Amino acid sequence: MLYIVVLFQAILKTLKILLMLGHKVTKFFMCRCSNYSMLPDGLLLKGMKHVASLGGMVYVHAENDTLIQQLVEDFQLEGRNDAQVFLDSHPEYSELEAVKRFIFLASLVPNCTAHICHLSIAKRSASFKRGTKPWNSKRYC
C-alpha cells in the first residue's frame, strides 16, 4: 500500500492533489522514528481534519516522544549503547499513552478513519477493541 508521510505543515497543502491521484492513506508520526521527525499534536489534529475532509485515511505511529527521548538521554549519560537500550527506551507506557492520546484526538474528528500502525502492546489492545466512547470500530482499524 502506498501512503503519504506527513512530516511538516507544508505537505498538507499537497494532500488534496495526492489523494486525487489515488493515495488514500496519510501516515503521521507521533514520535521521532528512523529519519522521520515527530508531528506536534496540533498539526496532527489539523492534518487529521484535512485528510478526513478529503475522504482519506490516517495511519499513525503512536509513541510518546518526550518519554522515549528522556530515557535515551539517561541511557547515553550512563554510557549505554547496547541493543537492549533501544528496547529499554521504548517501554509499553510510552506507546499506551500515545495511543490513548491519538484516540482522543481522533474523537475530535468524527469523520476521520484512523489506523494505529504496528500496535505492540497486545495485552492492552483488548481494551481498545472493547470500545469505550469515543471508540468506534467502523472508524478505527
PDB file of C-alpha atoms in Angstrom:
ATOM      1  CA  MET A   1       0.000   0.000   0.000  1.00  0.00           C
ATOM      2  CA  LEU A   2       1.259   3.465  -0.836  1.00  0.00           C
ATOM      3  CA  TYR A   3       0.897   6.160   1.746  1.00  0.00           C
ATOM      4  CA  ILE A   4       1.940   9.756   2.251  1.00  0.00           C
ATOM      5  CA  VAL A   5       4.078  10.602   5.278  1.00  0.00           C
ATOM      6  CA  VAL A   6       3.335  13.993   6.782  1.00  0.00           C
ATOM      7  CA  LEU A   7       6.497  15.492   8.238  1.00  0.00           C
ATOM      8  CA  PHE A   8       5.623  19.167   8.233  1.00  0.00           C
ATOM      9  CA  GLN A   9       2.734  21.534   7.634  1.00  0.00           C
ATOM     10  CA  ALA A  10       3.674  22.389   4.042  1.00  0.00           C
ATOM     11  CA  ILE A  11       2.746  18.917   2.784  1.00  0.00           C
ATOM     12  CA  LEU A  12      -0.842  19.384   3.952  1.00  0.00           C
ATOM     13  CA  LYS A  13      -1.333  21.738   1.009  1.00  0.00           C
ATOM     14  CA  THR A  14      -0.448  18.982  -1.459  1.00  0.00           C
ATOM     15  CA  LEU A  15      -2.619  16.281   0.131  1.00  0.00           C
ATOM     16  CA  LYS A  16      -5.662  17.085  -1.977  1.00  0.00           C
ATOM     17  CA  ILE A  17      -3.727  16.528  -5.207  1.00  0.00           C
ATOM     18  CA  LEU A  18      -2.064  13.363  -3.914  1.00  0.00           C
ATOM     19  CA  LEU A  19      -5.338  11.900  -2.650  1.00  0.00           C
ATOM     20  CA  MET A  20      -6.979  12.674  -6.003  1.00  0.00           C
ATOM     21  CA  LEU A  21      -4.148  10.705  -7.651  1.00  0.00           C
ATOM     22  CA  GLY A  22      -5.049   7.650  -5.595  1.00  0.00           C
ATOM     23  CA  HIS A  23      -3.001   7.942  -2.415  1.00  0.00           C
ATOM     24  CA  LYS A  24      -5.720   7.296   0.133  1.00  0.00           C
ATOM     25  CA  VAL A  25      -3.581   6.844   3.255  1.00  0.00           C
ATOM     26  CA  THR A  26      -1.652   9.522   5.122  1.00  0.00           C
ATOM     27  CA  LYS A  27       0.809   8.472   7.842  1.00  0.00           C
ATOM     28  CA  PHE A  28       1.697  10.615  10.823  1.00  0.00           C
ATOM     29  CA  PHE A  29       4.481  10.030  13.370  1.00  0.00           C
ATOM     30  CA  MET A  30       3.765  10.995  16.972  1.00  0.00           C
ATOM     31  CA  CYS A  31       7.441  10.404  17.805  1.00  0.00           C
ATOM     32  CA  ARG A  32      10.802  10.517  16.088  1.00  0.00           C
ATOM     33  CA  CYS A  33      11.248   7.286  14.183  1.00  0.00           C
ATOM     34  CA  SER A  34      14.198   6.388  11.968  1.00  0.00           C
ATOM     35  CA  ASN A  35      14.685   9.512   9.872  1.00  0.00           C
ATOM     36  CA  TYR A  36      11.156  10.821  10.420  1.00  0.00           C
ATOM     37  CA  SER A  37      10.505  13.695  12.784  1.00  0.00           C
ATOM     38  CA  MET A  38       7.571  13.780  15.164  1.00  0.00           C
ATOM     39  CA  LEU A  39       4.487  15.810  14.365  1.00  0.00           C
ATOM     40  CA  PRO A  40       3.197  18.078  17.167  1.00  0.00           C
ATOM     41  CA  ASP A  41      -0.331  17.257  18.341  1.00  0.00           C
ATOM     42  CA  GLY A  42      -1.787  20.484  16.953  1.00  0.00           C
ATOM     43  CA  LEU A  43      -0.520  19.714  13.465  1.00  0.00           C
ATOM     44  CA  LEU A  44      -1.599  16.068  13.819  1.00  0.00           C
ATOM     45  CA  LEU A  45      -5.149  17.197  14.628  1.00  0.00           C
ATOM     46  CA  LYS A  46      -5.118  19.711  11.774  1.00  0.00           C
ATOM     47  CA  GLY A  47      -3.853  17.021   9.401  1.00  0.00           C
ATOM     48  CA  MET A  48      -6.496  14.542  10.546  1.00  0.00           C
ATOM     49  CA  LYS A  49      -9.231  17.091   9.863  1.00  0.00           C
ATOM     50  CA  HIS A  50      -7.786  17.822   6.440  1.00  0.00           C
ATOM     51  CA  VAL A  51      -7.405  14.147   5.471  1.00  0.00           C
ATOM     52  CA  ALA A  52     -10.932  13.376   6.722  1.00  0.00           C
ATOM     53  CA  SER A  53     -12.372  16.249   4.643  1.00  0.00           C
ATOM     54  CA  LEU A  54     -10.733  14.700   1.566  1.00  0.00           C
ATOM     55  CA  GLY A  55     -12.043  11.185   2.295  1.00  0.00           C
ATOM     56  CA  GLY A  56      -8.639   9.735   3.094  1.00  0.00           C
ATOM     57  CA  MET A  57      -7.452   7.504   5.916  1.00  0.00           C
ATOM     58  CA  VAL A  58      -4.967   8.347   8.678  1.00  0.00           C
ATOM     59  CA  TYR A  59      -2.266   5.920   9.823  1.00  0.00           C
ATOM     60  CA  VAL A  60      -0.303   6.815  12.935  1.00  0.00           C
ATOM     61  CA  HIS A  61       2.895   5.593  14.550  1.00  0.00           C
ATOM     62  CA  ALA A  62       1.932   6.174  18.194  1.00  0.00           C
ATOM     63  CA  GLU A  63       4.646   6.533  20.821  1.00  0.00           C
ATOM     64  CA  ASN A  64       5.290   9.350  23.280  1.00  0.00           C
ATOM     65  CA  ASP A  65       8.410  11.097  22.008  1.00  0.00           C
ATOM     66  CA  THR A  66       9.269  13.020  25.163  1.00  0.00           C
ATOM     67  CA  LEU A  67       9.144   9.915  27.356  1.00  0.00           C
ATOM     68  CA  ILE A  68      11.356   7.990  24.922  1.00  0.00           C
ATOM     69  CA  GLN A  69      13.848  10.812  24.413  1.00  0.00           C
ATOM     70  CA  GLN A  70      14.289  11.285  28.174  1.00  0.00           C
ATOM     71  CA  LEU A  71      15.134   7.594  28.543  1.00  0.00           C
ATOM     72  CA  VAL A  72      17.534   7.780  25.575  1.00  0.00           C
ATOM     73  CA  GLU A  73      19.327  10.734  27.164  1.00  0.00           C
ATOM     74  CA  ASP A  74      19.503   8.961  30.535  1.00  0.00           C
ATOM     75  CA  PHE A  75      20.995   5.839  28.952  1.00  0.00           C
ATOM     76  CA  GLN A  76      23.509   7.921  26.982  1.00  0.00           C
ATOM     77  CA  LEU A  77      24.632   9.603  30.207  1.00  0.00           C
ATOM     78  CA  GLU A  78      25.135   6.135  31.706  1.00  0.00           C
ATOM     79  CA  GLY A  79      27.311   5.266  28.707  1.00  0.00           C
ATOM     80  CA  ARG A  80      24.925   2.584  27.483  1.00  0.00           C
ATOM     81  CA  ASN A  81      24.772   1.962  23.745  1.00  0.00           C
ATOM     82  CA  ASP A  82      23.917  -1.735  23.550  1.00  0.00           C
ATOM     83  CA  ALA A  83      20.969  -3.173  21.638  1.00  0.00           C
ATOM     84  CA  GLN A  84      18.930  -3.552  24.833  1.00  0.00           C
ATOM     85  CA  VAL A  85      18.907   0.238  25.201  1.00  0.00           C
ATOM     86  CA  PHE A  86      16.502   0.528  22.279  1.00  0.00           C
ATOM     87  CA  LEU A  87      14.020  -1.805  23.952  1.00  0.00           C
ATOM     88  CA  ASP A  88      14.518  -0.213  27.368  1.00  0.00           C
ATOM     89  CA  SER A  89      13.935   3.262  25.942  1.00  0.00           C
ATOM     90  CA  HIS A  90      10.608   2.239  24.387  1.00  0.00           C
ATOM     91  CA  PRO A  91       8.565   0.965  27.352  1.00  0.00           C
ATOM     92  CA  GLU A  92       4.933  -0.057  26.924  1.00  0.00           C
ATOM     93  CA  TYR A  93       3.694   3.012  28.748  1.00  0.00           C
ATOM     94  CA  SER A  94       5.189   5.299  26.066  1.00  0.00           C
ATOM     95  CA  GLU A  95       3.041   3.606  23.441  1.00  0.00           C
ATOM     96  CA  LEU A  96      -0.050   3.280  25.629  1.00  0.00           C
ATOM     97  CA  GLU A  97      -0.073   6.999  26.431  1.00  0.00           C
ATOM     98  CA  ALA A  98       0.293   7.959  22.762  1.00  0.00           C
ATOM     99  CA  VAL A  99      -2.421   5.530  21.637  1.00  0.00           C
ATOM    100  CA  LYS A 100      -4.860   6.942  24.175  1.00  0.00           C
ATOM    101  CA  ARG A 101      -3.950  10.486  23.132  1.00  0.00           C
ATOM    102  CA  PHE A 102      -4.431   9.598  19.457  1.00  0.00           C
ATOM    103  CA  ILE A 103      -7.837   8.055  20.152  1.00  0.00           C
ATOM    104  CA  PHE A 104      -8.847  11.223  21.985  1.00  0.00           C
ATOM    105  CA  LEU A 105      -7.659  13.432  19.114  1.00  0.00           C
ATOM    106  CA  ALA A 106      -9.435  11.215  16.591  1.00  0.00           C
ATOM    107  CA  SER A 107     -12.651  11.571  18.604  1.00  0.00           C
ATOM    108  CA  LEU A 108     -12.485  15.291  17.836  1.00  0.00           C
ATOM    109  CA  VAL A 109     -12.703  14.463  14.109  1.00  0.00           C
ATOM    110  CA  PRO A 110     -15.808  12.240  13.860  1.00  0.00           C
ATOM    111  CA  ASN A 111     -15.426  11.583  10.129  1.00  0.00           C
ATOM    112  CA  CYS A 112     -11.760  10.552  10.390  1.00  0.00           C
ATOM    113  CA  THR A 113     -10.945   6.948   9.529  1.00  0.00           C
ATOM    114  CA  ALA A 114      -7.892   6.018  11.584  1.00  0.00           C
ATOM    115  CA  HIS A 115      -5.429   3.149  11.928  1.00  0.00           C
ATOM    116  CA  ILE A 116      -2.758   2.674  14.592  1.00  0.00           C
ATOM    117  CA  CYS A 117       0.257   1.085  12.915  1.00  0.00           C
ATOM    118  CA  HIS A 118       2.005  -1.914  14.451  1.00  0.00           C
ATOM    119  CA  LEU A 119       0.461  -1.766  17.908  1.00  0.00           C
ATOM    120  CA  SER A 120       2.862  -3.707  20.115  1.00  0.00           C
ATOM    121  CA  ILE A 121       1.060  -3.611  23.445  1.00  0.00           C
ATOM    122  CA  ALA A 122      -1.116  -6.645  22.803  1.00  0.00           C
ATOM    123  CA  LYS A 123      -2.226  -7.190  26.384  1.00  0.00           C
ATOM    124  CA  ARG A 124      -3.725  -3.704  26.438  1.00  0.00           C
ATOM    125  CA  SER A 125      -5.205  -3.657  22.936  1.00  0.00           C
ATOM    126  CA  ALA A 126      -8.275  -5.605  24.085  1.00  0.00           C
ATOM    127  CA  SER A 127      -9.428  -2.521  25.970  1.00  0.00           C
ATOM    128  CA  PHE A 128      -9.355  -0.532  22.730  1.00  0.00           C
ATOM    129  CA  LYS A 129     -11.346  -3.203  20.894  1.00  0.00           C
ATOM    130  CA  ARG A 130     -13.957  -3.399  23.647  1.00  0.00           C
ATOM    131  CA  GLY A 131     -14.857   0.132  22.902  1.00  0.00           C
ATOM    132  CA  THR A 132     -15.432   2.853  25.352  1.00  0.00           C
ATOM    133  CA  LYS A 133     -16.599   6.117  23.875  1.00  0.00           C
ATOM    134  CA  PRO A 134     -15.369   7.519  21.513  1.00  0.00           C
ATOM    135  CA  TRP A 135     -14.066   4.191  20.129  1.00  0.00           C
ATOM    136  CA  ASN A 136     -15.952   3.090  17.052  1.00  0.00           C
ATOM    137  CA  SER A 137     -14.727   0.030  15.147  1.00  0.00           C
ATOM    138  CA  LYS A 138     -16.023   1.448  11.871  1.00  0.00           C
ATOM    139  CA  ARG A 139     -13.625   4.366  12.209  1.00  0.00           C
ATOM    140  CA  TYR A 140     -10.581   2.629  13.624  1.00  0.00           C
ATOM    141  CA  CYS A 141      -8.651  -0.413  12.469  1.00  0.00           C
TER     142      CYS A 141
END
